[in-house]
Each structure stands twice: as structure tokens, then as C-alpha cells.
Tab-separated table of C-alpha atoms in Angstrom:
chain	number	residue	atom	x	y	z
A	1	MET	CA	189.153	118.994	102.286
A	2	GLU	CA	186.799	116.145	101.513
A	3	TYR	CA	184.286	115.844	98.464
A	4	ALA	CA	181.183	113.865	98.027
A	5	VAL	CA	178.789	113.507	95.104
A	6	HIS	CA	175.122	113.182	95.965
A	7	THR	CA	173.042	111.777	93.228
A	8	GLY	CA	169.319	111.388	92.580
A	9	GLU	CA	166.510	112.391	94.875
A	10	GLN	CA	167.925	110.581	97.867
A	11	GLY	CA	171.216	112.550	97.229
A	12	LEU	CA	169.387	115.813	97.050
A	13	GLU	CA	167.470	115.109	100.344
A	14	ARG	CA	170.710	113.958	101.956
A	15	VAL	CA	172.479	117.189	101.396
A	16	ARG	CA	169.518	119.345	102.309
A	17	GLY	CA	170.549	120.130	105.953
A	18	ALA	CA	174.219	121.131	104.902
A	19	TRP	CA	172.957	123.214	101.942
A	20	GLU	CA	170.274	125.060	104.012
A	21	ALA	CA	172.978	125.669	106.753
A	22	LEU	CA	175.548	127.168	104.225
A	23	GLU	CA	172.687	128.932	102.279
A	24	PRO	CA	172.301	132.154	104.300
A	25	ARG	CA	175.896	133.140	103.744
A	26	GLY	CA	176.897	131.144	100.675
A	27	ALA	CA	173.978	131.456	98.181
A	28	GLN	CA	174.403	134.818	96.426
A	29	HIS	CA	171.074	134.707	94.591
A	30	VAL	CA	167.608	133.285	95.044
A	31	PHE	CA	168.270	130.607	92.307
A	32	GLN	CA	170.754	128.817	94.551
A	33	ARG	CA	168.303	128.192	97.468
A	34	TYR	CA	167.570	124.692	98.352
A	35	ASP	CA	163.863	125.488	98.359
A	36	TYR	CA	163.993	126.886	94.777
A	37	VAL	CA	165.794	123.862	93.174
A	38	ARG	CA	163.734	121.394	95.371
A	39	ARG	CA	160.482	122.795	93.935
A	40	TRP	CA	161.868	122.640	90.370
A	41	TYR	CA	162.763	119.096	90.838
A	42	ASP	CA	159.455	118.022	92.501
A	43	THR	CA	157.254	119.751	89.764
A	44	ILE	CA	159.434	119.741	86.599
A	45	GLY	CA	162.724	117.803	87.072
A	46	GLN	CA	161.398	114.612	88.127
A	47	ARG	CA	158.878	114.241	85.498
A	48	ASP	CA	161.415	115.127	82.859
A	49	GLY	CA	163.814	112.387	84.088
A	50	SER	CA	166.354	114.853	85.518
A	51	THR	CA	168.893	113.576	88.008
A	52	PRO	CA	170.283	115.781	90.631
A	53	LEU	CA	174.044	115.657	90.840
A	54	ILE	CA	175.376	117.568	93.825
A	55	VAL	CA	178.927	118.013	94.834
A	56	GLU	CA	179.573	118.773	98.524
A	57	ARG	CA	183.074	119.926	100.007
A	58	THR	CA	183.562	119.671	103.651
A	59	GLU	CA	186.360	121.110	105.810
A	60	ALA	CA	186.877	119.773	109.430
A	61	GLY	CA	183.339	118.298	109.238
A	62	GLU	CA	181.656	121.471	108.062
A	63	THR	CA	180.268	121.979	104.567
A	64	THR	CA	181.983	124.931	102.826
A	65	ALA	CA	180.883	124.622	99.204
A	66	ILE	CA	178.154	123.016	97.145
A	67	PHE	CA	178.068	122.600	93.352
A	68	PRO	CA	174.267	122.273	92.534
A	69	ALA	CA	174.235	120.322	89.141
A	70	CYS	CA	172.033	118.019	87.487
A	71	ARG	CA	171.619	115.788	84.236
A	72	VAL	CA	168.619	116.724	82.138
A	73	LYS	CA	167.219	115.957	78.709
A	74	GLN	CA	166.744	118.863	76.359
A	75	GLY	CA	165.256	117.606	73.094
A	76	PRO	CA	167.518	114.921	71.906
A	77	ALA	CA	170.355	115.903	73.970
A	78	ARG	CA	171.465	115.191	77.428
A	79	LEU	CA	173.055	118.160	79.357
A	80	LEU	CA	174.905	118.664	82.640
A	81	THR	CA	173.613	121.872	83.884
A	82	TRP	CA	172.636	123.737	87.022
A	83	MET	CA	169.909	122.278	89.359
A	84	GLY	CA	166.818	124.278	88.284
A	85	GLY	CA	167.526	123.340	84.589
A	86	PRO	CA	168.380	125.684	81.775
A	87	ASP	CA	165.026	127.599	81.700
A	88	LEU	CA	164.371	128.664	85.202
A	89	VAL	CA	167.786	129.617	86.559
A	90	ASP	CA	168.478	133.381	85.653
A	91	TYR	CA	171.887	133.222	87.396
A	92	GLY	CA	173.863	130.020	87.658
A	93	ASP	CA	176.345	129.797	90.494
A	94	ILE	CA	177.794	127.553	93.281
A	95	VAL	CA	176.951	127.953	96.963
A	96	CYS	CA	180.197	128.718	98.784
A	97	ASP	CA	181.363	129.926	102.043
A	98	PRO	CA	182.396	133.682	101.659
A	99	ALA	CA	185.491	133.013	103.738
A	100	SER	CA	186.877	130.962	100.772
A	101	ASP	CA	189.276	132.931	98.659
A	102	GLY	CA	189.240	133.053	94.914
A	103	ALA	CA	191.835	130.307	94.414
A	104	THR	CA	189.869	128.021	96.673
A	105	ALA	CA	186.708	128.583	94.845
A	106	ARG	CA	188.416	127.935	91.495
A	107	GLU	CA	189.789	124.703	92.856
A	108	PHE	CA	186.463	123.698	94.005
A	109	VAL	CA	184.751	124.345	90.492
A	110	SER	CA	187.510	122.518	88.772
A	111	GLU	CA	187.464	119.460	91.167
A	112	SER	CA	183.564	119.240	91.009
A	113	LEU	CA	183.440	119.171	87.236
A	114	ARG	CA	186.048	116.388	87.376
A	115	ARG	CA	184.086	114.383	89.919
A	116	LEU	CA	180.848	114.954	88.081
A	117	ARG	CA	181.998	113.537	84.684
A	118	PRO	CA	181.484	109.769	85.648
A	119	HIS	CA	177.851	110.547	86.805
A	120	ALA	CA	177.107	112.686	83.740
A	121	ARG	CA	177.057	109.539	81.509
A	122	GLY	CA	177.920	111.422	78.477
A	123	ALA	CA	175.825	114.404	79.049
A	124	LEU	CA	177.150	117.683	77.507
A	125	THR	CA	178.292	120.392	79.820
A	126	TYR	CA	175.922	123.340	79.507
A	127	LEU	CA	176.169	125.800	82.558
A	128	THR	CA	174.063	128.757	81.790
A	129	ASN	CA	173.907	132.428	82.817
A	130	VAL	CA	176.955	132.820	84.831
A	131	ARG	CA	177.413	136.369	85.913
A	132	GLU	CA	180.899	137.902	85.716
A	133	ASP	CA	180.784	138.662	89.405
A	134	ALA	CA	179.627	135.020	90.316
A	135	THR	CA	181.675	133.066	92.673
A	136	ALA	CA	182.040	130.252	90.100
A	137	PHE	CA	182.751	132.549	87.106
A	138	HIS	CA	186.628	132.494	87.094
A	139	GLY	CA	186.870	128.622	87.956
A	140	LEU	CA	184.411	127.817	85.067
A	141	ASN	CA	186.258	130.242	82.798
A	142	SER	CA	189.519	128.539	83.385
A	143	VAL	CA	188.382	124.840	82.578
A	144	LEU	CA	185.389	125.504	80.131
A	145	ARG	CA	184.956	127.824	77.158
A	146	GLU	CA	182.376	130.556	76.353
A	147	PHE	CA	179.335	129.378	74.472
A	148	SER	CA	177.146	132.456	74.549
A	149	ARG	CA	176.792	135.920	76.160
A	150	SER	CA	173.699	137.727	77.377
A	151	THR	CA	173.091	140.415	79.952
A	152	ALA	CA	170.992	141.298	82.942
A	153	PRO	CA	169.895	144.941	83.619
A	154	TYR	CA	169.542	146.240	87.075
A	155	VAL	CA	168.773	149.330	89.121
A	156	VAL	CA	170.992	150.386	92.175
A	157	VAL	CA	168.392	151.531	94.642
A	158	ASP	CA	169.705	154.856	96.262
A	159	GLY	CA	167.564	157.480	97.820
A	160	ASP	CA	163.784	157.741	97.275
A	161	MET	CA	161.640	157.169	94.256
A	162	ASP	CA	161.373	160.922	93.402
A	163	GLU	CA	165.029	161.295	93.439
A	164	PHE	CA	165.300	158.104	91.097
A	165	MET	CA	162.730	159.547	88.790
A	166	ALA	CA	164.388	162.884	88.637
A	167	ARG	CA	167.497	161.326	87.272
A	168	LEU	CA	165.734	159.804	84.360
A	169	PRO	CA	165.486	161.691	81.012
A	170	LYS	CA	162.562	164.191	81.161
A	171	ALA	CA	160.688	162.706	78.201
A	172	ARG	CA	160.805	159.180	79.953
A	173	ARG	CA	159.421	160.851	83.161
A	174	GLN	CA	156.609	162.648	81.190
A	175	ASN	CA	155.628	159.252	79.357
A	176	THR	CA	155.382	157.440	82.614
A	177	GLN	CA	153.074	159.993	84.022
A	178	ARG	CA	150.828	159.928	80.768
A	179	CYS	CA	150.631	156.161	81.068
A	180	ILE	CA	149.456	156.368	84.703
A	181	ARG	CA	146.858	159.148	83.718
A	182	ARG	CA	145.483	156.947	80.997
A	183	LEU	CA	145.040	154.107	83.374
A	184	GLU	CA	143.382	156.378	85.909
A	185	GLU	CA	140.534	156.877	83.408
A	186	ARG	CA	139.498	153.568	84.258
A	187	GLY	CA	139.677	154.034	88.157
A	188	ARG	CA	142.131	154.665	90.945
A	189	VAL	CA	145.478	153.103	89.933
A	190	GLU	CA	146.844	150.860	92.889
A	191	PHE	CA	149.606	148.312	93.303
A	192	ARG	CA	149.411	145.839	96.214
A	193	TRP	CA	151.036	142.575	97.139
A	194	LEU	CA	148.908	139.499	97.899
A	195	GLU	CA	149.422	137.886	101.262
A	196	PRO	CA	150.104	133.996	101.211
A	197	ASP	CA	146.540	133.328	102.585
A	198	ASP	CA	144.781	135.724	100.241
A	199	PRO	CA	142.113	133.815	98.337
A	200	GLU	CA	142.845	135.718	95.178
A	201	LEU	CA	146.475	134.510	94.983
A	202	PRO	CA	145.833	131.235	93.162
A	203	GLY	CA	143.618	132.945	90.665
A	204	THR	CA	146.220	135.751	90.072
A	205	VAL	CA	149.077	133.156	89.476
A	206	GLU	CA	146.879	131.226	87.050
A	207	ARG	CA	146.067	134.468	85.166
A	208	LEU	CA	149.671	135.242	85.000
A	209	ILE	CA	150.493	131.840	83.594
A	210	GLU	CA	147.622	132.115	81.112
A	211	LEU	CA	148.855	135.428	79.741
A	212	LYS	CA	152.483	134.201	79.468
A	213	LYS	CA	151.254	131.033	77.544
A	214	ALA	CA	149.300	133.234	75.221
A	215	ARG	CA	152.276	135.410	74.406
A	216	TYR	CA	155.231	132.898	74.165
A	217	ASN	CA	153.514	129.560	73.226
A	218	ARG	CA	151.550	130.970	70.287
A	219	PRO	CA	152.164	129.207	66.885
A	220	GLY	CA	155.365	130.388	65.301
A	221	ALA	CA	156.924	131.663	68.534
A	222	THR	CA	160.690	130.862	68.638
A	223	THR	CA	160.676	130.821	72.541
A	224	GLU	CA	158.359	128.544	74.615
A	225	LEU	CA	157.580	129.357	78.186
A	226	PHE	CA	155.543	127.537	80.651
A	227	LYS	CA	156.269	124.052	79.360
A	228	PRO	CA	154.777	121.007	81.200
A	229	GLY	CA	155.453	121.457	84.969
A	230	HIS	CA	156.095	125.142	84.762
A	231	PRO	CA	152.648	126.191	85.938
A	232	GLU	CA	152.862	123.825	88.919
A	233	PHE	CA	156.322	125.211	89.716
A	234	CYS	CA	155.139	128.771	89.658
A	235	MET	CA	152.055	127.947	91.939
A	236	ALA	CA	154.047	126.066	94.430
A	237	CYS	CA	156.624	128.937	94.775
A	238	ALA	CA	153.731	131.387	95.101
A	239	LEU	CA	151.925	129.387	97.727
A	240	GLN	CA	154.841	127.949	99.649
A	241	ASP	CA	158.054	130.125	99.270
A	242	PRO	CA	158.317	133.140	101.596
A	243	ALA	CA	160.859	134.758	99.234
A	244	ILE	CA	158.329	134.904	96.292
A	245	ARG	CA	155.815	137.560	96.150
A	246	ILE	CA	152.860	138.076	93.864
A	247	GLY	CA	151.655	141.578	93.007
A	248	ARG	CA	148.673	143.003	91.201
A	249	LEU	CA	148.136	146.388	89.392
A	250	LEU	CA	144.590	147.517	89.531
A	251	ALA	CA	142.631	150.421	87.871
A	252	GLY	CA	139.566	150.644	90.169
A	253	ASP	CA	138.685	147.109	90.811
A	254	ILE	CA	139.815	145.900	87.324
A	255	LEU	CA	143.015	143.699	87.153
A	256	VAL	CA	145.531	145.517	84.744
A	257	ALA	CA	148.767	143.546	85.342
A	258	GLU	CA	150.412	140.848	87.456
A	259	ALA	CA	153.990	140.359	88.843
A	260	MET	CA	155.847	137.455	90.271
A	261	MET	CA	158.803	138.668	92.323
A	262	ALA	CA	161.460	137.375	94.749
A	263	VAL	CA	162.961	139.318	97.430
A	264	TYR	CA	166.322	137.746	98.746
A	265	ARG	CA	169.321	139.364	100.440
A	266	GLY	CA	168.506	142.846	99.756
A	267	ARG	CA	167.553	142.336	96.085
A	268	MET	CA	164.254	142.320	94.449
A	269	TYR	CA	163.976	140.108	91.324
A	270	LEU	CA	161.506	140.353	88.536
A	271	LEU	CA	160.860	136.753	87.692
A	272	ALA	CA	157.736	137.186	85.478
A	273	SER	CA	155.094	139.802	84.754
A	274	ALA	CA	152.158	140.219	82.273
A	275	PHE	CA	149.354	142.596	81.577
A	276	GLU	CA	145.899	142.408	80.162
A	277	ALA	CA	145.691	143.099	76.419
A	278	GLU	CA	142.806	145.595	76.651
A	279	PHE	CA	145.180	147.983	78.536
A	280	GLU	CA	148.036	147.812	75.928
A	281	ARG	CA	147.640	151.453	74.820
A	282	CYS	CA	148.234	152.583	78.397
A	283	SER	CA	151.552	150.698	78.519
A	284	PRO	CA	150.672	148.812	81.662
A	285	GLY	CA	154.038	147.189	81.858
A	286	ARG	CA	155.704	150.535	82.358
A	287	VAL	CA	153.317	151.584	85.106
A	288	LEU	CA	153.756	148.117	86.687
A	289	ALA	CA	157.564	148.583	86.617
A	290	TYR	CA	157.160	152.104	88.158
A	291	HIS	CA	155.182	150.679	91.114
A	292	LEU	CA	157.594	147.764	91.678
A	293	LEU	CA	160.486	150.213	91.651
A	294	ARG	CA	158.672	152.514	94.155
A	295	ASP	CA	158.147	149.645	96.440
A	296	CYS	CA	161.756	148.669	96.096
A	297	HIS	CA	162.873	152.073	97.275
A	298	GLU	CA	160.350	152.137	100.117
A	299	GLN	CA	161.599	148.933	101.440
A	300	GLN	CA	165.115	150.278	101.051
A	301	LEU	CA	166.378	147.189	99.140
A	302	GLY	CA	169.768	147.632	97.348
A	303	ILE	CA	169.042	146.433	93.916
A	304	PHE	CA	166.078	145.999	91.621
A	305	ASP	CA	167.093	143.165	89.365
A	306	PHE	CA	165.391	142.755	85.961
A	307	CYS	CA	167.118	139.419	85.637
A	308	TRP	CA	168.324	137.656	82.436
A	309	GLY	CA	167.438	139.240	79.075
A	310	ASP	CA	168.073	142.446	77.288
A	311	GLU	CA	164.438	143.471	76.364
A	312	PRO	CA	164.282	147.152	75.563
A	313	TYR	CA	161.725	148.047	78.233
A	314	LYS	CA	164.290	147.243	81.019
A	315	TYR	CA	166.702	149.841	79.603
A	316	GLU	CA	164.003	152.454	80.022
A	317	TRP	CA	164.756	152.360	83.652
A	318	THR	CA	168.529	151.850	83.873
A	319	ALA	CA	171.620	151.642	81.832
A	320	SER	CA	173.523	149.325	84.389
A	321	GLU	CA	173.792	145.651	83.445
A	322	VAL	CA	175.972	142.665	84.376
A	323	PRO	CA	177.312	140.385	81.521
A	324	LEU	CA	176.154	136.653	81.695
A	325	VAL	CA	178.145	133.926	79.965
A	326	THR	CA	177.024	130.412	79.284
A	327	PHE	CA	179.745	127.765	79.547
A	328	VAL	CA	180.439	124.513	77.572
A	329	ASP	CA	183.187	121.923	77.227
A	330	ARG	CA	186.342	122.940	75.349
A	331	GLY	CA	186.266	119.539	73.430
A	332	PRO	CA	184.013	118.007	70.927
A	333	GLY	CA	181.033	118.317	73.244
A	334	GLY	CA	181.097	122.109	73.141
A	335	MET	CA	181.429	122.051	69.224
A	336	LEU	CA	178.418	119.749	69.060
A	337	LEU	CA	176.260	122.087	71.131
A	338	GLU	CA	177.353	125.034	68.891
A	339	THR	CA	176.426	123.136	65.815
A	340	ALA	CA	172.965	122.220	67.178
A	341	ALA	CA	172.397	125.824	68.308
A	342	LYS	CA	173.264	127.072	64.759
A	343	ALA	CA	170.939	124.558	63.276
A	344	ARG	CA	168.174	125.563	65.650
A	345	ARG	CA	168.626	129.289	64.988
A	346	ALA	CA	168.495	128.627	61.178
A	347	ALA	CA	165.291	126.634	61.709
A	348	ASN	CA	163.758	129.409	63.693
A	349	ARG	CA	164.597	132.018	61.038
A	350	ARG	CA	163.046	129.836	58.414
A	351	ALA	CA	159.916	129.385	60.457
A	352	GLY	CA	159.811	133.138	60.998
A	353	ALA	CA	160.120	133.830	57.248
A	354	ARG	CA	157.434	131.368	56.504
A	355	LYS	CA	155.008	132.913	59.060
A	356	ALA	CA	155.804	136.518	57.667
A	357	ALA	CA	155.074	135.280	54.023
A	358	HIS	CA	151.850	133.440	55.112
A	359	PRO	CA	150.307	135.261	58.099
A	360	GLU	CA	147.519	133.779	59.941
A	361	PRO	CA	144.144	135.343	59.021
A	362	ALA	CA	142.745	137.679	61.592
A	363	SER	CA	140.134	136.257	63.868
């Protein structure tokens, strides 16, 4: 087996052919596709000064594994993390030939981290959101340590939508139907996907971004989404990536909610969604999820994936989830990240307390 580390934009381009050839059988999730990480680099990573650091393993001249890492700046810290950065990779993993056994995958992870250290230039290892069923999980778990845990709910798609709804608690089914009826008072409720050449596609993506900004980038919010470059990344994905789909929920001719989804290897991912505030009493998010799940059943996909995060609305549809682990170094670097994270959480709590004590006047 031979190893090579490809660095910078030229290295990312150099490994493109091998990555794309391995991807159909080796990339378990949409976030490990070359197109996805390349668009992230072109719209966000490059402007932020991020450096791709890609480890490639070849056997008999054929690429059998890729470790898609990069060096990024996160506030005052420099991090060694997944290509795609710590914000836009819901599931971090390697790209690996499924013919490789577990021991070979663990060896690849360990050797990749060893070879990446000289190129990390002191950056702290911060490998986010590794599913417990990820190819890289056991290898990372053997050489790094757990920093934090989170979860990702999902629905196993089995049978048709009516059968799925019948398995939900009666009160939840009735509540969903009530929400749909409320929306129907404004017009016929319809969900549809936008085609790549639909003239309404750019405006729908812009509106989705605008609504997300209004919710998460408001003063006092502890989570900031759609940082500089994120809108460009979302628009590029929507317009250029065949795996990305944009959907609209309408009541008559009125736009109610939007969704940015990905469909890859029999799985539908909920990447982002938003709804118009005027429809809030109708629970448009619930109605949107209902139509997305119906479409997933009609396409006979295997999994509807709510992706990273344990928001309560996801568990209205499922009790199934997969644990996610973020890994850091076992030495002083990991301890430094933990100290910084505790300080940040304390600062967020203080900011929240100040906001509660001095609420902004209603406009």
C-alpha cells in the first residue's frame, strides 16, 4: 500500500479523478462527495484561508481510500477537520473501498492522521459528527478521544405513506391533518420540486436563506448560520449539483415553506428548511415534513434522514436515531479545545441571561 498527501487547491484538483472513481462505492453519505467539498472550498473554504489536506491510499495502482481533511480557522483557533468545515458536514467520514475490512480501515485512519500532523502546522484535531456506523469510527475511536456527542434522527422507509402514518400515535396523526386543513383555508396545499432550469429556483433559495438568517443570525442568538460564503454555497449546490433538490410548499399560489434536500444512495437528507412566519399557527414545518416523507415513500427510498441535531420536531416522526461523536486529540490539544468550549458555553449563557433580563422592545 502506498500513501500520498495532497495539499492545497492543486492537491484537491489532483486527487479529483481518483476520488470520483472511488466515490460511487466508497462514499457512504452525500457529504463525502467530491462535488460537495469542492463547492464548499470554492465558496467558503478558499475565502476563509482553509487548506485542503487529502490523504490517498493506493494498492496496485488503484485508489482504495481517501481521508478528506483540511486545515481551517475557527475564531482564534486553527483546526484539522473534515473537508467541508465543521459547519456543513452533518456526517464526517472517510471514502473507502467497501472491500476493505475493518482492520484495514482502522489502519488507514491511524496512518492518515500520522501523515497529516506535519501538514496541520499545529492545528488542533477536531473531527466532527462521526456516526457510530461510519467507516472511520473505530479507527478514530482507537487513536483519538471523544469530545462531544450528538444524534441524528431518521425514518426507515417501509411500505407506503398511509402505512407509515398508521404507525404514528393517533394524536399525532390527527394534529397533522388539522395543520393541513388550516393551510387549506388559504388555498389548495401542494408540494412540488423545482427543476434545475425553473426560473423560480434562485428566488426560492434566496428566500430560504433569508428566513434562515432571520432566525439564526438575530441579536443574542447562540448559533449563527449562513456565515459569509454560505449563501453562495447553497446557491451553487441548488443550481449545479444534481443530488440537491429544492422543494416548495404552497397554499394556492402563496409560498408557505421551502426545503433544501439531497438524494444520494437511496437516502433523502433534510439539509435545510424554513417557513413563512405568517403561517406559524398552521405548523407549516409539520406539513412540509409530511409531504417530504410522502415523496420519500413514493420514490421508495430506504431512509429519510433528518441529519445532525436533536430538535424535538424530528422526533414527532420517528424514535430511530444514530449517535454522532466528535473526536479530538488525547493530549493537550484536546484539553485546550474542551476549555475553550466550556468558556464559550458560559459566555452564551451569560448573553442569554442578559437578553432575558433586558428584552428588546417590541417593534
